[in-house]
Coordinates of C-alpha atoms in Angstrom, one line a residue:
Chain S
X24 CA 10.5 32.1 -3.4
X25 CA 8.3 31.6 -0.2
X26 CA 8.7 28.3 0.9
X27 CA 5.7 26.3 2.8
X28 CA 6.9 24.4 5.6
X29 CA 5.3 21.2 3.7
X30 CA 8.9 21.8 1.0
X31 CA 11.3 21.6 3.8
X32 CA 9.4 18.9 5.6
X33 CA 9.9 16.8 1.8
X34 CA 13.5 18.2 2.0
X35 CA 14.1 16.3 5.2
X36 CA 12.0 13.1 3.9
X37 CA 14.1 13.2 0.3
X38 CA 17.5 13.4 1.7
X39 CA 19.6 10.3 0.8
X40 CA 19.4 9.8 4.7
X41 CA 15.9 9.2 4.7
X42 CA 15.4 7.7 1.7
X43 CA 18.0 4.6 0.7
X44 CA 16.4 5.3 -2.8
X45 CA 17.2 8.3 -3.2
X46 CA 20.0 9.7 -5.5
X47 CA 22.6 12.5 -4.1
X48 CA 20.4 15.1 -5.6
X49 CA 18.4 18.1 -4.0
X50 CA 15.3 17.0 -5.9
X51 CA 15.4 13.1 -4.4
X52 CA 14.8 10.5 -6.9
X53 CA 13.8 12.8 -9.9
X54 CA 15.6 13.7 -13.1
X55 CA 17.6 16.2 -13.0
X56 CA 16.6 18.7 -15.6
X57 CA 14.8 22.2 -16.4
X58 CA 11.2 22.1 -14.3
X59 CA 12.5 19.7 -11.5
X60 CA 12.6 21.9 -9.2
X61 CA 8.8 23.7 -9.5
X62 CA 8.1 19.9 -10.0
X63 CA 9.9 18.8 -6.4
X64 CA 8.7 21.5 -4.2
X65 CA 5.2 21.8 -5.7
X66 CA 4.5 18.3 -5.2
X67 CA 6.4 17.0 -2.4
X68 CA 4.4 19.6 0.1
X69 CA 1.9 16.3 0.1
X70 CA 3.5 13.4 -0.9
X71 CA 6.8 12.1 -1.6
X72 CA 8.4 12.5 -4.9
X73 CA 9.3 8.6 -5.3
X74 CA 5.3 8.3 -6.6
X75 CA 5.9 10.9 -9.5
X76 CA 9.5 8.6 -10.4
X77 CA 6.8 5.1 -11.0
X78 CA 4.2 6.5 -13.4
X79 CA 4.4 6.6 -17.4
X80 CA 1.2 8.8 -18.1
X81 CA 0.8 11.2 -21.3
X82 CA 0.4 14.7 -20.7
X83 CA -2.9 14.3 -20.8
X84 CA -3.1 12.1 -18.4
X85 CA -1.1 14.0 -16.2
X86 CA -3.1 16.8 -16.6
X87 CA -5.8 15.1 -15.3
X88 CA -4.3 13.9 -12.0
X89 CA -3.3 17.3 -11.4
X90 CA -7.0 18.8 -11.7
X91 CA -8.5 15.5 -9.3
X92 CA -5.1 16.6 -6.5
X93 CA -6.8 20.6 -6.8
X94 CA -10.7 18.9 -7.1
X95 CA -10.3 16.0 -4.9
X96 CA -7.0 16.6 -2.4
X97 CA -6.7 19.8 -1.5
X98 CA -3.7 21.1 -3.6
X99 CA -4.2 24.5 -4.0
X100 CA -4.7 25.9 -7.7
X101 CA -1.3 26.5 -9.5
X102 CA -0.7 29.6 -11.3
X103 CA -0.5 28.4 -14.9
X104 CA 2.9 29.4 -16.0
X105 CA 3.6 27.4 -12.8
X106 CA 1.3 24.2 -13.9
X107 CA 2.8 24.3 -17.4
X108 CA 6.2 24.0 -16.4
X109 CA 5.3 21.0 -14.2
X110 CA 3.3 19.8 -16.6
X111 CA 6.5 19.9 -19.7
X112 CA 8.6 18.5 -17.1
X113 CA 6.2 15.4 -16.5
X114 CA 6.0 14.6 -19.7
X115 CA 9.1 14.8 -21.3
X116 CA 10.7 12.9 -18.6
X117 CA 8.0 10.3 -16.6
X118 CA 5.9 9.4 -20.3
X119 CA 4.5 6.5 -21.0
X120 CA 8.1 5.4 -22.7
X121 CA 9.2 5.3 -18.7
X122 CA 12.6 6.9 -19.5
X123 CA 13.3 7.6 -16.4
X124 CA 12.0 4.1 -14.4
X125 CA 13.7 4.2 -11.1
X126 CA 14.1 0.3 -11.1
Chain V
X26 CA 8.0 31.3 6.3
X27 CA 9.5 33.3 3.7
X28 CA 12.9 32.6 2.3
X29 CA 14.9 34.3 -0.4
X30 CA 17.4 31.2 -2.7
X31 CA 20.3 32.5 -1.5
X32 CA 19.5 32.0 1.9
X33 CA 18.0 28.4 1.0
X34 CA 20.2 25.3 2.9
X35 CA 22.4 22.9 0.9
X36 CA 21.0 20.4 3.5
X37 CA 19.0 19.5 6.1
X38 CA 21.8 19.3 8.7
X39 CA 23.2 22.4 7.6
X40 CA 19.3 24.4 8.5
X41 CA 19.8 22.7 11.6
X42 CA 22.8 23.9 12.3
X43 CA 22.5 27.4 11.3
X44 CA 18.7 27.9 13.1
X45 CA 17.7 24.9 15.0
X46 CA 14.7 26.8 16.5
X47 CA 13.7 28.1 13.1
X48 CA 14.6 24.8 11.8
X49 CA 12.3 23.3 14.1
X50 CA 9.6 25.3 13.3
X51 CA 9.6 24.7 9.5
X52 CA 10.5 21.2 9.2
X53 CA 8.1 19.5 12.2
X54 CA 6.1 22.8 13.3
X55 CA 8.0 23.2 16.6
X56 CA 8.0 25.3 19.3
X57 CA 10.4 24.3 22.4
X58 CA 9.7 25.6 26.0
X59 CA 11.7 28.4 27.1
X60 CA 14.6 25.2 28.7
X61 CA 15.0 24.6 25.0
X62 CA 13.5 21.0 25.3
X63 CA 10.2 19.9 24.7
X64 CA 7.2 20.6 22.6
X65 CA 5.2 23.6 23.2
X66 CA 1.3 23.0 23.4
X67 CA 2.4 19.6 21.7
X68 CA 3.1 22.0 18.5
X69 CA 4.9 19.9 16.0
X70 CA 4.6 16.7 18.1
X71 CA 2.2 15.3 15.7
X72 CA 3.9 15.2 13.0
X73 CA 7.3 14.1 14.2
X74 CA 6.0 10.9 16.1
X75 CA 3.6 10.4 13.0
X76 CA 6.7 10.5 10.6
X77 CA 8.9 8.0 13.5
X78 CA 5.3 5.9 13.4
X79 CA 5.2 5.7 17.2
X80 CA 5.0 8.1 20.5
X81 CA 7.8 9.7 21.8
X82 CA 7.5 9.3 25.8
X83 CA 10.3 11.7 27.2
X84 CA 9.4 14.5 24.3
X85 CA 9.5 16.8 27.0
X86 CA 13.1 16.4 27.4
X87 CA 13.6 16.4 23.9
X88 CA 16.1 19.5 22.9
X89 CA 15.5 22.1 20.5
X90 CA 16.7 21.4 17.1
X91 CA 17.5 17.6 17.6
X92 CA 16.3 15.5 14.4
X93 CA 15.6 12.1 15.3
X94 CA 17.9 9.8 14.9
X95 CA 15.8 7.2 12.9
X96 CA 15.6 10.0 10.3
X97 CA 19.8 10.0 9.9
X98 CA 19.4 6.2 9.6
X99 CA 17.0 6.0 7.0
X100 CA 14.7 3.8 8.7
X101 CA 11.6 4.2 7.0
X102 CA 11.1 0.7 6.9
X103 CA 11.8 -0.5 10.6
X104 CA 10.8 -3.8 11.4
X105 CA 10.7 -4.7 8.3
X106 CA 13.1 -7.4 6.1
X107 CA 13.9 -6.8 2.9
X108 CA 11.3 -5.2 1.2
X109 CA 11.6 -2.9 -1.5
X110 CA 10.7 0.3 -1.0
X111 CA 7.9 2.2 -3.6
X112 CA 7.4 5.3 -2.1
X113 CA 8.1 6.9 1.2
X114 CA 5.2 8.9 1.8
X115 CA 2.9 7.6 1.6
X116 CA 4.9 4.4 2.8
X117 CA 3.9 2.0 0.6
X118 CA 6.9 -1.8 0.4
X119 CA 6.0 -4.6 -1.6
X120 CA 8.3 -8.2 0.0
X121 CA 10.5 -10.0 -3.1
X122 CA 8.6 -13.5 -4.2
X123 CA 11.5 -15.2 -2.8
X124 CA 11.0 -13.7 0.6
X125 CA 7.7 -14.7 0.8
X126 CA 8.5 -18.6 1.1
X127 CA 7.5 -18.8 4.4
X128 CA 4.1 -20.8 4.7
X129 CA 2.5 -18.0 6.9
X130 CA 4.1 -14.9 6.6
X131 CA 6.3 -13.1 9.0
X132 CA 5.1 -10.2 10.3
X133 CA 8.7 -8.3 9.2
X134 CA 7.9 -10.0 5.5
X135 CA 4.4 -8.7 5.3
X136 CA 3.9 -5.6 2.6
X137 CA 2.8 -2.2 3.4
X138 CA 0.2 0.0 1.6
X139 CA -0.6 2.9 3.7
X140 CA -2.8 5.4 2.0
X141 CA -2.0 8.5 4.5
X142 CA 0.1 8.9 7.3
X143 CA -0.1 6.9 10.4
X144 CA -1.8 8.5 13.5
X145 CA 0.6 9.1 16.8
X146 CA -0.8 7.0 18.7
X147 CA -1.3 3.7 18.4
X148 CA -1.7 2.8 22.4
X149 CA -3.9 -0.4 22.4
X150 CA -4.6 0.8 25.8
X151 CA -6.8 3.0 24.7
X152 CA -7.5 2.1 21.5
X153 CA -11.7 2.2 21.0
X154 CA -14.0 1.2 18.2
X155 CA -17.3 2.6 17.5
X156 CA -19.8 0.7 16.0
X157 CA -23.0 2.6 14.7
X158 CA -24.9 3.4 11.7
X159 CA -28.2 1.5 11.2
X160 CA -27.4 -0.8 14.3
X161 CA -30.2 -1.1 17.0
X162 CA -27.4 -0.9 20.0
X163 CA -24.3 1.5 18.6
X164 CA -21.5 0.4 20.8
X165 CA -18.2 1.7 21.7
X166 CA -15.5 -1.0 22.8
X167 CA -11.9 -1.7 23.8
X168 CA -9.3 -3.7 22.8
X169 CA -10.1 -5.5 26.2
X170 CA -14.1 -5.7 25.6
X171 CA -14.0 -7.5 22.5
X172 CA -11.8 -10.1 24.3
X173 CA -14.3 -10.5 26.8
X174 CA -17.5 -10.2 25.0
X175 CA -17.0 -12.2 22.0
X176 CA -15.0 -15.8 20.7
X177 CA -11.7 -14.8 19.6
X178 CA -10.0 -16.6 16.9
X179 CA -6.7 -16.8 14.7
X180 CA -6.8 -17.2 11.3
X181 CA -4.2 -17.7 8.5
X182 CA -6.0 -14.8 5.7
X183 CA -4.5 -13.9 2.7
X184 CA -4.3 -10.0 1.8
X185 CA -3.3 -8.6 -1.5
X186 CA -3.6 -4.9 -2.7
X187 CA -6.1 -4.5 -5.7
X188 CA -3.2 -2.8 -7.3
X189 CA -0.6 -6.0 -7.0
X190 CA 1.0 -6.6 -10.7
X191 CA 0.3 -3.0 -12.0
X192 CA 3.6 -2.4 -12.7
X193 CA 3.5 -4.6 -15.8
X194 CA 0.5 -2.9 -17.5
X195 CA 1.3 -1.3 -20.9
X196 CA 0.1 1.4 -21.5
X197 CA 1.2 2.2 -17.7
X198 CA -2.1 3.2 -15.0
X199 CA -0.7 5.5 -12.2
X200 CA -0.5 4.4 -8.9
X201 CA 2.4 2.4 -7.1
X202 CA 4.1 0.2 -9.3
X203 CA 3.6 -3.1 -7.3
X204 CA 5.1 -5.8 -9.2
X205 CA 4.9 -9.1 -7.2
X206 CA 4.3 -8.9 -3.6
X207 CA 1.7 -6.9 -2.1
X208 CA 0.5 -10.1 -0.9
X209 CA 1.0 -11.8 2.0
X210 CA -1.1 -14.5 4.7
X211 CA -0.6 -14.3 7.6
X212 CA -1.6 -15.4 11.4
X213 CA -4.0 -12.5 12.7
X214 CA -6.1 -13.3 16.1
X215 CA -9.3 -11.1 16.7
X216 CA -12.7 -10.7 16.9
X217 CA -15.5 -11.5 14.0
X218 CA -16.8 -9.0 12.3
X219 CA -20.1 -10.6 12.4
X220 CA -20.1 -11.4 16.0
X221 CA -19.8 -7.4 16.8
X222 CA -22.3 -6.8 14.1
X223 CA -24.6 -8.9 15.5
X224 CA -24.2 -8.1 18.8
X225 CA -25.1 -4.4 17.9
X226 CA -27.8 -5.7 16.1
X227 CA -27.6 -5.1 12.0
X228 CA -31.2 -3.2 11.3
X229 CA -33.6 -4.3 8.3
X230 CA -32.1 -2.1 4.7
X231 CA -28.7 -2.3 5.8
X232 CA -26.4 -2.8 2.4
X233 CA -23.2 -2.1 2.8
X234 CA -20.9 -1.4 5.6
X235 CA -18.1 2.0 6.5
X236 CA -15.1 1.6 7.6
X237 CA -12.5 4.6 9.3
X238 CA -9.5 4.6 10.2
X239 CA -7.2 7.1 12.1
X240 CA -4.5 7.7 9.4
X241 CA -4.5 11.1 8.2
X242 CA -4.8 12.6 4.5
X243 CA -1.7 13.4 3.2
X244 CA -2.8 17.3 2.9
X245 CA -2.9 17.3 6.7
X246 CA -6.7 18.1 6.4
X247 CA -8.5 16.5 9.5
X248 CA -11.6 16.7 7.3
X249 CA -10.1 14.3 4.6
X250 CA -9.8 10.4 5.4
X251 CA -6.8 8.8 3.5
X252 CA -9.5 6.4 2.9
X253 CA -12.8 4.8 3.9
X254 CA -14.0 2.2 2.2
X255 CA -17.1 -0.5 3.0
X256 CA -18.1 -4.2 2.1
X257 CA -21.7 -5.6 1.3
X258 CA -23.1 -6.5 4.1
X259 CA -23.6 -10.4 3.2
X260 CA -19.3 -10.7 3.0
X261 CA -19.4 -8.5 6.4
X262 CA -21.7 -11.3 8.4
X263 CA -19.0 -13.8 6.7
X264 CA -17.0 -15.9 9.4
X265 CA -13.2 -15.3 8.3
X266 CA -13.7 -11.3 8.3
X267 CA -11.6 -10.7 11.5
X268 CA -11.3 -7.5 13.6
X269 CA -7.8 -8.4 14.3
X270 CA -5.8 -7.0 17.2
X271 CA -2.8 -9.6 17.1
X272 CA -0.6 -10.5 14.0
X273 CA 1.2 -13.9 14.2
X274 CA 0.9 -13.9 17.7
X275 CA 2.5 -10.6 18.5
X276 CA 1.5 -6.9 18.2
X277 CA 0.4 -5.6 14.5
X278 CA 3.4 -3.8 12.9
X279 CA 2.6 -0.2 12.9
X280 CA 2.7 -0.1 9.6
X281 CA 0.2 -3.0 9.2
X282 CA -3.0 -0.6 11.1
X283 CA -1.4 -1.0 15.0
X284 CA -3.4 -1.8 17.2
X285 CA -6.3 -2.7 15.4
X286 CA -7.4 -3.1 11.7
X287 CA -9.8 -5.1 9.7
X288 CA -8.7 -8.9 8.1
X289 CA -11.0 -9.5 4.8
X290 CA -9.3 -11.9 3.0
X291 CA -9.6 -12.4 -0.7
X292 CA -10.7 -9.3 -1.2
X293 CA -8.2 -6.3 -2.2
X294 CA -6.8 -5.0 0.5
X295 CA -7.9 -1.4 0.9
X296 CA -11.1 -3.2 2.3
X297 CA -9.3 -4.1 5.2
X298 CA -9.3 -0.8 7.1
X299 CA -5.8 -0.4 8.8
X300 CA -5.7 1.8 12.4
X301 CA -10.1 1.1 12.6
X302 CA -12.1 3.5 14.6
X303 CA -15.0 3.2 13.2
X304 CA -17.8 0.4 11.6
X305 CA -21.0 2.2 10.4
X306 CA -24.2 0.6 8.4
X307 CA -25.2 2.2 5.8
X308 CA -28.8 1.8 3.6
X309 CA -26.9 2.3 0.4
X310 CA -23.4 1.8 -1.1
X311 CA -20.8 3.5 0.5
X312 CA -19.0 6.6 -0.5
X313 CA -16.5 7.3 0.9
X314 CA -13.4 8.0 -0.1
X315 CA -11.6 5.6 -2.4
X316 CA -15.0 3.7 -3.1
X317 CA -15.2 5.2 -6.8
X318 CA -15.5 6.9 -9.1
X319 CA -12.2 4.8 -10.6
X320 CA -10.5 3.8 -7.2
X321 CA -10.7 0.0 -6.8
X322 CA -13.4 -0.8 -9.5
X323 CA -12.3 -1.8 -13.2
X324 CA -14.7 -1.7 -16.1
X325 CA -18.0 -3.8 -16.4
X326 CA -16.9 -5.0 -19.9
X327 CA -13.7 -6.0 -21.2
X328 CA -11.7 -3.1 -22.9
X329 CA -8.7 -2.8 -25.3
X330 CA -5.2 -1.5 -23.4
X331 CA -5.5 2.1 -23.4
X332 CA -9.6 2.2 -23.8
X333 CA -11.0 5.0 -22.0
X334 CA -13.6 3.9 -20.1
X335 CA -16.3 6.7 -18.6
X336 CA -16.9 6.7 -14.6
X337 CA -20.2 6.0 -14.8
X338 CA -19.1 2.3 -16.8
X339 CA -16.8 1.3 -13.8
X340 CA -18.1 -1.4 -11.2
X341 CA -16.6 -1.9 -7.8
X342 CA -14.3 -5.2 -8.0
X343 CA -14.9 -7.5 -4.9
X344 CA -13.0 -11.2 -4.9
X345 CA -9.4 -11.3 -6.1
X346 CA -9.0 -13.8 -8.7
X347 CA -7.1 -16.8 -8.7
X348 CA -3.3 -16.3 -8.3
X349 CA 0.2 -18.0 -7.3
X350 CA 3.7 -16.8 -7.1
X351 CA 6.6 -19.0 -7.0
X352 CA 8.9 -18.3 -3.9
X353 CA 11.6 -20.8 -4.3
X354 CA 13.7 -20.8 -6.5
X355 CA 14.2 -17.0 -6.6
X356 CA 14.1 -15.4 -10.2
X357 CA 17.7 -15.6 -11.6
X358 CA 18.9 -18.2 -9.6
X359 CA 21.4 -21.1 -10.6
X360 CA 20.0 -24.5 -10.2
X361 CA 21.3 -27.8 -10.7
X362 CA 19.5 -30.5 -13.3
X363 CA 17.0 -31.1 -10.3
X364 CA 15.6 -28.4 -8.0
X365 CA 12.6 -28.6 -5.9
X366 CA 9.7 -25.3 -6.8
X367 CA 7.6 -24.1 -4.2
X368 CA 5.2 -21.6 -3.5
X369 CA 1.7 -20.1 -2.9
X370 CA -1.7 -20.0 -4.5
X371 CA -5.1 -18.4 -3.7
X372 CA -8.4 -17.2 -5.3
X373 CA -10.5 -14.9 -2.9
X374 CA -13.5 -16.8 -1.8
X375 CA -12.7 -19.7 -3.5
X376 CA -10.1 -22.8 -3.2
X377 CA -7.7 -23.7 -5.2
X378 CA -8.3 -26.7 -7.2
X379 CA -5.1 -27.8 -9.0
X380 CA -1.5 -25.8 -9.4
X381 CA 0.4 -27.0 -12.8
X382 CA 3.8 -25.7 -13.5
X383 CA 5.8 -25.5 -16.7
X384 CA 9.3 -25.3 -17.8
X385 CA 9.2 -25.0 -21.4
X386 CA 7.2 -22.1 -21.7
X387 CA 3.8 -23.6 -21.1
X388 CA 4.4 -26.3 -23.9
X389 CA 4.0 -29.1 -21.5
X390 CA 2.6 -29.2 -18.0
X391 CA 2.9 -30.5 -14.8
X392 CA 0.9 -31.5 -11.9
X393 CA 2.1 -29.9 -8.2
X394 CA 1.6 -31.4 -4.9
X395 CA -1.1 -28.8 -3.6
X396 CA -1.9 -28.5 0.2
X397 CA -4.7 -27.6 2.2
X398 CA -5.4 -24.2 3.1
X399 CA -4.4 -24.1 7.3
X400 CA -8.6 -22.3 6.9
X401 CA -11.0 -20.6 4.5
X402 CA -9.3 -17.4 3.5
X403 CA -5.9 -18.8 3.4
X404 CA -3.4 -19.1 0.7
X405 CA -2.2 -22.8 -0.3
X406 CA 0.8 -23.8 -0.2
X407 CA 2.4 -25.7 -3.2
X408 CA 5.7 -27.6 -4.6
X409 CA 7.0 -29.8 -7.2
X410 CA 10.4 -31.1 -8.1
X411 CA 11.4 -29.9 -11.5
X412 CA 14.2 -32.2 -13.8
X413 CA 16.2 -29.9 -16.4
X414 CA 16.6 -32.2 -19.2
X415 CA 20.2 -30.4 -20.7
X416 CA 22.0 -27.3 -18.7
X417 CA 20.5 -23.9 -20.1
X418 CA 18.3 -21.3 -19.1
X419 CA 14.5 -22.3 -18.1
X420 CA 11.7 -20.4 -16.8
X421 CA 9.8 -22.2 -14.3
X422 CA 5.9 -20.9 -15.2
X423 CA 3.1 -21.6 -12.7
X424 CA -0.7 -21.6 -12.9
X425 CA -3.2 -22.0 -10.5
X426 CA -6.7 -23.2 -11.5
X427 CA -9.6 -22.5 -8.6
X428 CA -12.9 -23.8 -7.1
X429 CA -14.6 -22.3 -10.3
X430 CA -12.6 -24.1 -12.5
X431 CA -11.3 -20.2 -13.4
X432 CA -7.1 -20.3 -14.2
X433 CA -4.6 -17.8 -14.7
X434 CA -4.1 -16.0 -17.9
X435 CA -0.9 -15.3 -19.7
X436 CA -1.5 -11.8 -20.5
X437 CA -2.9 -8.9 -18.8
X438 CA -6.5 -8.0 -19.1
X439 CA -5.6 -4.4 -19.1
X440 CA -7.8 -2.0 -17.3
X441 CA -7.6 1.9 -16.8
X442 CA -6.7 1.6 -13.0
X443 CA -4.4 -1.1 -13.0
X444 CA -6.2 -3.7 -10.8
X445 CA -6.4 -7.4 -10.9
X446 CA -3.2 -8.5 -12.9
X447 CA -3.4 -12.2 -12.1
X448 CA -1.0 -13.3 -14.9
X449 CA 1.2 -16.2 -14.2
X450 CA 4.4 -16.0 -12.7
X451 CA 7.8 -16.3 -14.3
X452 CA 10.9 -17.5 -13.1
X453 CA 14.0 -17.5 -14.7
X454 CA 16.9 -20.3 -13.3
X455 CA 20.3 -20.8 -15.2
X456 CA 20.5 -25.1 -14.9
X457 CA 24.0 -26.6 -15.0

């Protein structure tokens, strides 16, 4: 895969190190499960992966916040197969149920 | 950079270690001299001193492939005492109610809520704000200038994020999870924002002022602002709207907008421009970024939880409403039959009237002693001494009521951002 220099910059922000909150995992504070890791690296070139672990949204909802990041913040378009993994992994694991609330 | 898996790093220390230069280059954008120290045409400079939050002064002796030591000690939160960490980039640290007890909060106690990332260089040496727009004299001043040119105060102003309580909101809005304490009051000295607006002379139309700041947008754009967000010009020419350049008698944490930031208190906090380069007057509302269509405004109407509410239906919220936390004892604690309660209440623009506190679950309640505000735009400071009739578990409720006669509600008037949640506080003591 072809790695952005934004990735690695996350990998040095998510290690346990860095971040107290962090579990011993390559993909920070998020579960570990099919889709984490187009989730992780995909995301965490802007922001750190700790704001994904808070939110509850619906797919839907989730949806949305990834068209205002490409409308709004600059995230470049994702290829769909990409966007639908990410999108699966969202909402299985950071619904509105919160399964996986990091507090 | 392109990288097969296999040749992917287990860890950070081990890319290091294998390719310090390439390692360099990937992680901070680096490129040493040819002595294997220093930075290059500053490349990557930026963004290691904007991820340690200050300057480095010997970078040039700094060697190839050396990661900060900060970084290995997971000091994210430096100068800072015992807040709880939300995210890490954006940095955003809310303080524990108990940690807020202070009546003017420490500078290591106050919360973060950066929108971006810090710029470099926070020098208030050579810090300058501009000040143009519909002004009939557009200015450009120091840190030293506005101590000379105009009256400089210190105030005691309370600052909460519009976004403080969203955790609890069901179903869940997205944005940091703040539960209690993105709020905080304390000591900033400056300059009044009307003083240098007058002074520049505010022209007939003007309606609503610009702020900028010289954080960075998280996609590294230098077109992007983080965010830029304005007031109406009526609560600019206000006197407690500080231009502050000294927090509790010290420098401003450089997480709290070093060396200079806006102080509007009562209002959420994203109004109070953090690292401030720049006041402009404007003729209409302004747009900038995070002034709509959803950021920091809630609905003009009540709705159900889980309403959706179209853009064009969403107003921009000013005043925080009336609040109060209880910051002794702390949630969970054991007590004896007898405990003293204490803590903070505030409602932006207004005072706060009465506190009442309850400890059988708002059946019964009772008066507080309730202080004086140390000024306008400061919280009040509160306590009571609470009598457990049996030992058992209690919850010690409190509920402020303000100037308007307005008082906190029990439940959450839900909205689709997750602004505003003003419910009472809770805590829980085991009495024995």
């Amino acid at each position: 895969m072809i790695r952005s220099s934004g990735a690695v910059l996350a990998l040095i922000l998510a290690s346990p190190a860095v971040a107290p909150a962090a579990e011993d995992s390559e993909f920070g504070v998020l579960v570990d499960e099919p889709g984490v890791e187009e989730t992780y690296y995909t995301c965490t070139a802007c922001h750190s992966e700790m704001i994904i672990a808070q939110q509850g949204l619906t797919r839907e909802r989730w949806d949305e916040l990834l068209d205002w990041m490409v409308e709004d913040q600059g995230m470049p378009e994702l290829d769909p197969g990409q966007r639908e993994t990410i999108l699966d992994y969202l909402a299985e694991h950071y619904n509105t149920g919160r399964p996986n609330f990091p507090r | 950079m392109a990288r097969d898996d296999n040749e992917t790093p287990r860890s950070v220390g081990e890319f290091f270690a294998k390719d310090p230069a390439g390692a360099d280059r990937a992680v901070f954008g680096r490129v040493s001299f040819p002595d294997r120290r220093g930075f290059m045409k500053g490349a990557g400079l930026a963004t290691m001193t904007a991820m340690l939050g200050t300057g480095i002064p010997f970078h040039r002796n700094m060697p190839q492939g050396l990661v900060p030591a900060a970084f290995a000690q997971g000091d994210v939160l430096s100068g800072k005492d015992g807040l709880s960490l939300l995210n890490d980039r954006p940095l955003n640290a809310e303080t524990p109610p108990h940690l807020l007890d202070d009546p003017i909060t420490p500078t290591d106690r106050h919360f973060i809520r950066n929108n971006g990332l810090p710029p470099e260089d926070m020098d208030p040496g050579s810090w300058t704000l501009t000040v143009d727009g519909m002004v009939d004299n557009p200015m450009e001043l120091s840190i030293a200038d506005m101590r000379e040119r105009f009256e400089v105060v210190t105030m005691a102003l309370t600052l909460e994020c519009g976004g403080n309580g969203r955790g609890f909101f069901d179903p869940p809005a997205s944005g940091n999870q703040w539960t209690y304490g993105a709020v905080a009051c304390s000591e900033w000295t400056g300059v009044r924002l009307r003083d240098v607006l007058q002074a520049a002379g505010v022209q007939d139309g003007v309606v609503y002022t610009a702020h900028e700041g010289a954080d960075m947008h998280l996609s590294g754009d230098p077109d992007k602002f983080p965010i830029s967000r304005g007031l109406p010009i009526d609560k600019a020419l206000t006197d407690n709207v500080l231009i502050a350049f000294e927090m509790n008698g010290g420098p401003l944490h450089p997480m709290n907008g070093a060396p200079l930031r806006l102080v509007v208190p009562g209002w959420p906090g994203s109004c109070s421009q953090k690292w401030l380069t720049r006041v402009w007057l404007r003729d209409q509302v302004h747009d900038g970024t995070k002034m709509g269509p959803r950021s920091y405004r809630v609905p003009a109407y009540p709705v159900a939880p889980g309403q959706e509410v179209p853009d064009e239906d969403f107003e921009i919220i000013e005043r925080m409403p009336v609040k109060s936390l209880v910051t002794f004892p702390e949630n969970n604690a054991e007590v004896g039959r007898s405990t003293e309660v204490r803590g903070h209440a505030w409602s932006g623009d207004r005072w706060i009237s009465r506190l009442d506190i309850s400890i059988d679950f708002g059946t019964t309640w009772h008066r507080a002693e309730l202080h004086q505000p140390a000024n306008d735009g400061a919280w009040q400071n509160w306590r009571a001494m609470v009598e457990f009739p049996e030992a058992g578990y209690y919850e010690i409720w409190a509920r402020a009521t303000d100037s308007a006669g307005e008082m906190q509600p029990f439940a959450i008037d839900w909205n689709p951002k997750g602004y505003l949640n003003n419910t009472m506080h809770r805590v829980g003591v085991r009495a024995s």
